[in-house]
Amino acid sequence: MITWRAGTVVSLGSTWPGAAEMTVELESPVGAVPAGGTVRALAYPSLVGSPEIGDRVLLNVSALARGLGTGGYALVVAGLDALPADPPDGPGHLVKARYTPLQAMVLGVDDQESPHHDVLRDADDLGGLPVVVADLHSALPAIVAGARFAAARAGAEPPRVAYVMTDGGALPAWFSRAVAGLRSAGWLEACITTGQAFGGDLEAVTVHTGLLAARHVVGASLVVVTQGPGNLGTGTRWGFSGVAAGEAVNAAATLRGRPVASLRVSGADARERHLGISHHSLTAYGRVALAAADVVVPVFEPGDLDGLGHRIDDQVAALSARHRVVRVPAGADLRSALAGTPVRLSTMGRGLEADPAAFLTAAAAGIHAVDLVT
């Protein structure tokens, strides 16, 4: 199940909060990389310490050997020459990535030892807080950009945004450069990691407590819920991690929030099942979400993506029986706003110019969420 390799760190690369890149020379071959060849590796210092040049490290190269989409990284599991220092004593007994060799103990926002436990113990209401739900992690910066665009248009302050990260993709929030960049730019107030995911500004046991923490601890005026990087799909109707988007709609509605469904849309995907509205959105919102949500459909400018717009209109009819379909203009001014995001926009390897519909659709959901409260 795991392909292991050992190697020596030969150079250090980029770092961002919670993560560090490095180049490692392998002691034995993997895939097309021979013994003595090098691979890009990623370490999470909070888990494995901070390897330096010359240190021998143990690597998990399973995804790299299979050519899977992990960003092309080998993952550092441990240093072979020295152990990292013990973490400082402190509160918290919530275990994430449970019963794996790298299980991590954290202080949960809803933990009995948390200073927020009294606030969350009986918390049960989001008070109509808009909750934008999306399938892919790549929707996050576009949703926030749309929300900020709508606030500026209304002459309002930018929304206070909390990101609730589910555990369908990457478990460490540290893997996400988008989260790091949005936090650094002041576009995200907090990242809350839920379920088995960890590494956020706050840790929560469930999506429900993550949402309540966003409202009652962070004081968010807008929440975005999506999985971390690394969507898992099998080409089957039900075998994809984005199913959880429908469950997040139910959670937001149960807690008396205002769920807003961001559609996964593409005008460039070669796969028929993802062209226009992806079957992932149609299944998650059409079959899994039992509560009503505002399903946001972008209205492109005349002459811009006309054929795709007609296809989306036909497809969204399948969701209209249960949900409220809301149409939001998504024109050149919104595209300009997306071009100014502080992090790179990329979905399935395509940027804003290659697949504008994907990002315009996500941004339209952010616009509608802000319009609900302004």
PDB file of N, CA and C in Angstrom, residues 148-205:
ATOM      1  N   ARG A 148     -15.898  39.621  -2.286  1.00  0.00           N
ATOM      2  CA  ARG A 148     -15.285  40.937  -2.098  1.00  0.00           C
ATOM      3  C   ARG A 148     -15.718  41.911  -3.203  1.00  0.00           C
ATOM      4  N   PHE A 149     -15.877  41.394  -4.401  1.00  0.00           N
ATOM      5  CA  PHE A 149     -16.363  42.205  -5.521  1.00  0.00           C
ATOM      6  C   PHE A 149     -17.764  42.745  -5.213  1.00  0.00           C
ATOM      7  N   ALA A 150     -18.636  41.870  -4.699  1.00  0.00           N
ATOM      8  CA  ALA A 150     -20.011  42.280  -4.393  1.00  0.00           C
ATOM      9  C   ALA A 150     -20.038  43.303  -3.267  1.00  0.00           C
ATOM     10  N   ALA A 151     -19.193  43.103  -2.249  1.00  0.00           N
ATOM     11  CA  ALA A 151     -19.163  44.048  -1.138  1.00  0.00           C
ATOM     12  C   ALA A 151     -18.696  45.424  -1.608  1.00  0.00           C
ATOM     13  N   ALA A 152     -17.646  45.448  -2.438  1.00  0.00           N
ATOM     14  CA  ALA A 152     -17.147  46.729  -2.947  1.00  0.00           C
ATOM     15  C   ALA A 152     -18.203  47.423  -3.793  1.00  0.00           C
ATOM     16  N   ARG A 153     -18.925  46.644  -4.588  1.00  0.00           N
ATOM     17  CA  ARG A 153     -19.971  47.206  -5.434  1.00  0.00           C
ATOM     18  C   ARG A 153     -21.090  47.830  -4.608  1.00  0.00           C
ATOM     19  N   ALA A 154     -21.341  47.237  -3.441  1.00  0.00           N
ATOM     20  CA  ALA A 154     -22.404  47.742  -2.566  1.00  0.00           C
ATOM     21  C   ALA A 154     -21.913  48.828  -1.621  1.00  0.00           C
ATOM     22  N   GLY A 155     -20.630  49.167  -1.698  1.00  0.00           N
ATOM     23  CA  GLY A 155     -20.075  50.161  -0.792  1.00  0.00           C
ATOM     24  C   GLY A 155     -19.951  49.661   0.631  1.00  0.00           C
ATOM     25  N   ALA A 156     -19.817  48.331   0.779  1.00  0.00           N
ATOM     26  CA  ALA A 156     -19.734  47.724   2.107  1.00  0.00           C
ATOM     27  C   ALA A 156     -18.298  47.266   2.388  1.00  0.00           C
ATOM     28  N   GLU A 157     -18.026  47.002   3.653  1.00  0.00           N
ATOM     29  CA  GLU A 157     -16.729  46.444   4.030  1.00  0.00           C
ATOM     30  C   GLU A 157     -16.597  45.029   3.477  1.00  0.00           C
ATOM     31  N   PRO A 158     -15.369  44.587   3.164  1.00  0.00           N
ATOM     32  CA  PRO A 158     -15.198  43.205   2.707  1.00  0.00           C
ATOM     33  C   PRO A 158     -15.730  42.225   3.748  1.00  0.00           C
ATOM     34  N   PRO A 159     -16.290  41.113   3.311  1.00  0.00           N
ATOM     35  CA  PRO A 159     -16.826  40.147   4.279  1.00  0.00           C
ATOM     36  C   PRO A 159     -15.711  39.519   5.113  1.00  0.00           C
ATOM     37  N   ARG A 160     -16.068  39.146   6.308  1.00  0.00           N
ATOM     38  CA  ARG A 160     -15.159  38.411   7.198  1.00  0.00           C
ATOM     39  C   ARG A 160     -15.382  36.926   6.896  1.00  0.00           C
ATOM     40  N   VAL A 161     -14.425  36.316   6.190  1.00  0.00           N
ATOM     41  CA  VAL A 161     -14.634  34.987   5.621  1.00  0.00           C
ATOM     42  C   VAL A 161     -13.910  33.923   6.437  1.00  0.00           C
ATOM     43  N   ALA A 162     -14.630  32.877   6.792  1.00  0.00           N
ATOM     44  CA  ALA A 162     -14.033  31.685   7.388  1.00  0.00           C
ATOM     45  C   ALA A 162     -14.135  30.543   6.389  1.00  0.00           C
ATOM     46  N   TYR A 163     -13.072  29.785   6.263  1.00  0.00           N
ATOM     47  CA  TYR A 163     -13.047  28.610   5.389  1.00  0.00           C
ATOM     48  C   TYR A 163     -13.126  27.357   6.243  1.00  0.00           C
ATOM     49  N   VAL A 164     -14.173  26.575   6.056  1.00  0.00           N
ATOM     50  CA  VAL A 164     -14.323  25.291   6.740  1.00  0.00           C
ATOM     51  C   VAL A 164     -13.878  24.202   5.783  1.00  0.00           C
ATOM     52  N   MET A 165     -12.762  23.574   6.096  1.00  0.00           N
ATOM     53  CA  MET A 165     -12.141  22.578   5.221  1.00  0.00           C
ATOM     54  C   MET A 165     -12.545  21.174   5.654  1.00  0.00           C
ATOM     55  N   THR A 166     -13.168  20.438   4.747  1.00  0.00           N
ATOM     56  CA  THR A 166     -13.557  19.052   5.017  1.00  0.00           C
ATOM     57  C   THR A 166     -12.406  18.116   4.656  1.00  0.00           C
ATOM     58  N   ASP A 167     -12.577  16.841   4.949  1.00  0.00           N
ATOM     59  CA  ASP A 167     -11.450  15.913   4.837  1.00  0.00           C
ATOM     60  C   ASP A 167     -11.527  14.994   3.617  1.00  0.00           C
ATOM     61  N   GLY A 168     -12.201  15.442   2.542  1.00  0.00           N
ATOM     62  CA  GLY A 168     -12.297  14.601   1.349  1.00  0.00           C
ATOM     63  C   GLY A 168     -11.050  14.619   0.489  1.00  0.00           C
ATOM     64  N   GLY A 169     -10.243  15.679   0.602  1.00  0.00           N
ATOM     65  CA  GLY A 169      -9.010  15.786  -0.182  1.00  0.00           C
ATOM     66  C   GLY A 169      -7.815  15.695   0.739  1.00  0.00           C
ATOM     67  N   ALA A 170      -6.897  16.663   0.614  1.00  0.00           N
ATOM     68  CA  ALA A 170      -5.742  16.702   1.509  1.00  0.00           C
ATOM     69  C   ALA A 170      -6.221  16.803   2.950  1.00  0.00           C
ATOM     70  N   LEU A 171      -5.535  16.097   3.851  1.00  0.00           N
ATOM     71  CA  LEU A 171      -5.848  16.253   5.267  1.00  0.00           C
ATOM     72  C   LEU A 171      -5.129  17.453   5.878  1.00  0.00           C
ATOM     73  N   PRO A 172      -3.841  17.704   5.584  1.00  0.00           N
ATOM     74  CA  PRO A 172      -3.200  18.892   6.166  1.00  0.00           C
ATOM     75  C   PRO A 172      -3.587  20.162   5.405  1.00  0.00           C
ATOM     76  N   ALA A 173      -4.129  21.133   6.113  1.00  0.00           N
ATOM     77  CA  ALA A 173      -4.412  22.426   5.486  1.00  0.00           C
ATOM     78  C   ALA A 173      -3.122  23.068   4.991  1.00  0.00           C
ATOM     79  N   TRP A 174      -2.000  22.680   5.565  1.00  0.00           N
ATOM     80  CA  TRP A 174      -0.704  23.240   5.175  1.00  0.00           C
ATOM     81  C   TRP A 174      -0.373  22.965   3.708  1.00  0.00           C
ATOM     82  N   PHE A 175      -0.967  21.950   3.111  1.00  0.00           N
ATOM     83  CA  PHE A 175      -0.674  21.636   1.705  1.00  0.00           C
ATOM     84  C   PHE A 175      -1.175  22.737   0.773  1.00  0.00           C
ATOM     85  N   SER A 176      -2.158  23.500   1.212  1.00  0.00           N
ATOM     86  CA  SER A 176      -2.826  24.456   0.339  1.00  0.00           C
ATOM     87  C   SER A 176      -2.087  25.793   0.299  1.00  0.00           C
ATOM     88  N   ARG A 177      -1.491  26.094  -0.853  1.00  0.00           N
ATOM     89  CA  ARG A 177      -0.898  27.423  -1.033  1.00  0.00           C
ATOM     90  C   ARG A 177      -1.992  28.477  -1.138  1.00  0.00           C
ATOM     91  N   ALA A 178      -3.173  28.082  -1.612  1.00  0.00           N
ATOM     92  CA  ALA A 178      -4.273  29.039  -1.712  1.00  0.00           C
ATOM     93  C   ALA A 178      -4.664  29.543  -0.330  1.00  0.00           C
ATOM     94  N   VAL A 179      -4.800  28.637   0.638  1.00  0.00           N
ATOM     95  CA  VAL A 179      -5.154  29.054   1.989  1.00  0.00           C
ATOM     96  C   VAL A 179      -4.066  29.962   2.561  1.00  0.00           C
ATOM     97  N   ALA A 180      -2.803  29.574   2.390  1.00  0.00           N
ATOM     98  CA  ALA A 180      -1.703  30.388   2.909  1.00  0.00           C
ATOM     99  C   ALA A 180      -1.714  31.779   2.282  1.00  0.00           C
ATOM    100  N   GLY A 181      -1.927  31.845   0.963  1.00  0.00           N
ATOM    101  CA  GLY A 181      -1.927  33.126   0.277  1.00  0.00           C
ATOM    102  C   GLY A 181      -3.107  33.998   0.645  1.00  0.00           C
ATOM    103  N   LEU A 182      -4.288  33.399   0.766  1.00  0.00           N
ATOM    104  CA  LEU A 182      -5.477  34.161   1.135  1.00  0.00           C
ATOM    105  C   LEU A 182      -5.394  34.663   2.578  1.00  0.00           C
ATOM    106  N   ARG A 183      -4.836  33.850   3.456  1.00  0.00           N
ATOM    107  CA  ARG A 183      -4.638  34.297   4.848  1.00  0.00           C
ATOM    108  C   ARG A 183      -3.659  35.449   4.893  1.00  0.00           C
ATOM    109  N   SER A 184      -2.557  35.325   4.153  1.00  0.00           N
ATOM    110  CA  SER A 184      -1.536  36.370   4.142  1.00  0.00           C
ATOM    111  C   SER A 184      -2.081  37.687   3.595  1.00  0.00           C
ATOM    112  N   ALA A 185      -2.948  37.601   2.592  1.00  0.00           N
ATOM    113  CA  ALA A 185      -3.519  38.799   1.975  1.00  0.00           C
ATOM    114  C   ALA A 185      -4.652  39.406   2.789  1.00  0.00           C
ATOM    115  N   GLY A 186      -5.085  38.729   3.850  1.00  0.00           N
ATOM    116  CA  GLY A 186      -6.198  39.216   4.647  1.00  0.00           C
ATOM    117  C   GLY A 186      -7.559  38.914   4.064  1.00  0.00           C
ATOM    118  N   TRP A 187      -7.599  38.019   3.072  1.00  0.00           N
ATOM    119  CA  TRP A 187      -8.875  37.654   2.450  1.00  0.00           C
ATOM    120  C   TRP A 187      -9.597  36.568   3.240  1.00  0.00           C
ATOM    121  N   LEU A 188      -8.893  35.815   4.043  1.00  0.00           N
ATOM    122  CA  LEU A 188      -9.489  34.795   4.908  1.00  0.00           C
ATOM    123  C   LEU A 188      -9.198  35.156   6.351  1.00  0.00           C
ATOM    124  N   GLU A 189     -10.232  35.145   7.169  1.00  0.00           N
ATOM    125  CA  GLU A 189     -10.037  35.401   8.589  1.00  0.00           C
ATOM    126  C   GLU A 189      -9.512  34.168   9.298  1.00  0.00           C
ATOM    127  N   ALA A 190      -9.966  32.998   8.884  1.00  0.00           N
ATOM    128  CA  ALA A 190      -9.548  31.766   9.551  1.00  0.00           C
ATOM    129  C   ALA A 190      -9.842  30.564   8.659  1.00  0.00           C
ATOM    130  N   CYS A 191      -9.024  29.547   8.826  1.00  0.00           N
ATOM    131  CA  CYS A 191      -9.262  28.226   8.241  1.00  0.00           C
ATOM    132  C   CYS A 191      -9.591  27.282   9.388  1.00  0.00           C
ATOM    133  N   ILE A 192     -10.700  26.566   9.266  1.00  0.00           N
ATOM    134  CA  ILE A 192     -11.142  25.628  10.303  1.00  0.00           C
ATOM    135  C   ILE A 192     -11.136  24.239   9.697  1.00  0.00           C
ATOM    136  N   THR A 193     -10.285  23.362  10.198  1.00  0.00           N
ATOM    137  CA  THR A 193     -10.176  22.009   9.655  1.00  0.00           C
ATOM    138  C   THR A 193     -11.076  21.065  10.441  1.00  0.00           C
ATOM    139  N   THR A 194     -11.849  20.254   9.705  1.00  0.00           N
ATOM    140  CA  THR A 194     -12.867  19.417  10.327  1.00  0.00           C
ATOM    141  C   THR A 194     -12.641  17.943   9.997  1.00  0.00           C
ATOM    142  N   GLY A 195     -13.310  17.083  10.770  1.00  0.00           N
ATOM    143  CA  GLY A 195     -13.172  15.644  10.533  1.00  0.00           C
ATOM    144  C   GLY A 195     -11.733  15.217  10.763  1.00  0.00           C
ATOM    145  N   GLN A 196     -11.154  14.486   9.815  1.00  0.00           N
ATOM    146  CA  GLN A 196      -9.768  14.025   9.922  1.00  0.00           C
ATOM    147  C   GLN A 196      -8.767  15.067   9.417  1.00  0.00           C
ATOM    148  N   ALA A 197      -9.246  16.157   8.806  1.00  0.00           N
ATOM    149  CA  ALA A 197      -8.348  17.215   8.347  1.00  0.00           C
ATOM    150  C   ALA A 197      -7.786  17.972   9.547  1.00  0.00           C
ATOM    151  N   PHE A 198      -6.577  18.521   9.374  1.00  0.00           N
ATOM    152  CA  PHE A 198      -5.934  19.220  10.483  1.00  0.00           C
ATOM    153  C   PHE A 198      -5.014  20.313   9.939  1.00  0.00           C
ATOM    154  N   GLY A 199      -4.532  21.147  10.849  1.00  0.00           N
ATOM    155  CA  GLY A 199      -3.585  22.186  10.460  1.00  0.00           C
ATOM    156  C   GLY A 199      -4.208  23.544  10.241  1.00  0.00           C
ATOM    157  N   GLY A 200      -5.509  23.699  10.505  1.00  0.00           N
ATOM    158  CA  GLY A 200      -6.153  24.996  10.354  1.00  0.00           C
ATOM    159  C   GLY A 200      -5.868  25.903  11.537  1.00  0.00           C
ATOM    160  N   ASP A 201      -6.352  27.132  11.457  1.00  0.00           N
ATOM    161  CA  ASP A 201      -6.244  28.038  12.595  1.00  0.00           C
ATOM    162  C   ASP A 201      -7.050  27.510  13.773  1.00  0.00           C
ATOM    163  N   LEU A 202      -8.141  26.837  13.456  1.00  0.00           N
ATOM    164  CA  LEU A 202      -8.955  26.157  14.460  1.00  0.00           C
ATOM    165  C   LEU A 202      -9.211  24.742  13.982  1.00  0.00           C
ATOM    166  N   GLU A 203      -9.319  23.811  14.939  1.00  0.00           N
ATOM    167  CA  GLU A 203      -9.614  22.413  14.641  1.00  0.00           C
ATOM    168  C   GLU A 203     -11.004  22.089  15.162  1.00  0.00           C
ATOM    169  N   ALA A 204     -11.781  21.334  14.389  1.00  0.00           N
ATOM    170  CA  ALA A 204     -13.124  20.961  14.834  1.00  0.00           C
ATOM    171  C   ALA A 204     -13.368  19.495  14.537  1.00  0.00           C
ATOM    172  N   VAL A 205     -14.262  18.896  15.307  1.00  0.00           N
ATOM    173  CA  VAL A 205     -14.551  17.468  15.157  1.00  0.00           C
ATOM    174  C   VAL A 205     -15.387  17.210  13.909  1.00  0.00           C
TER     175      VAL A 205
END
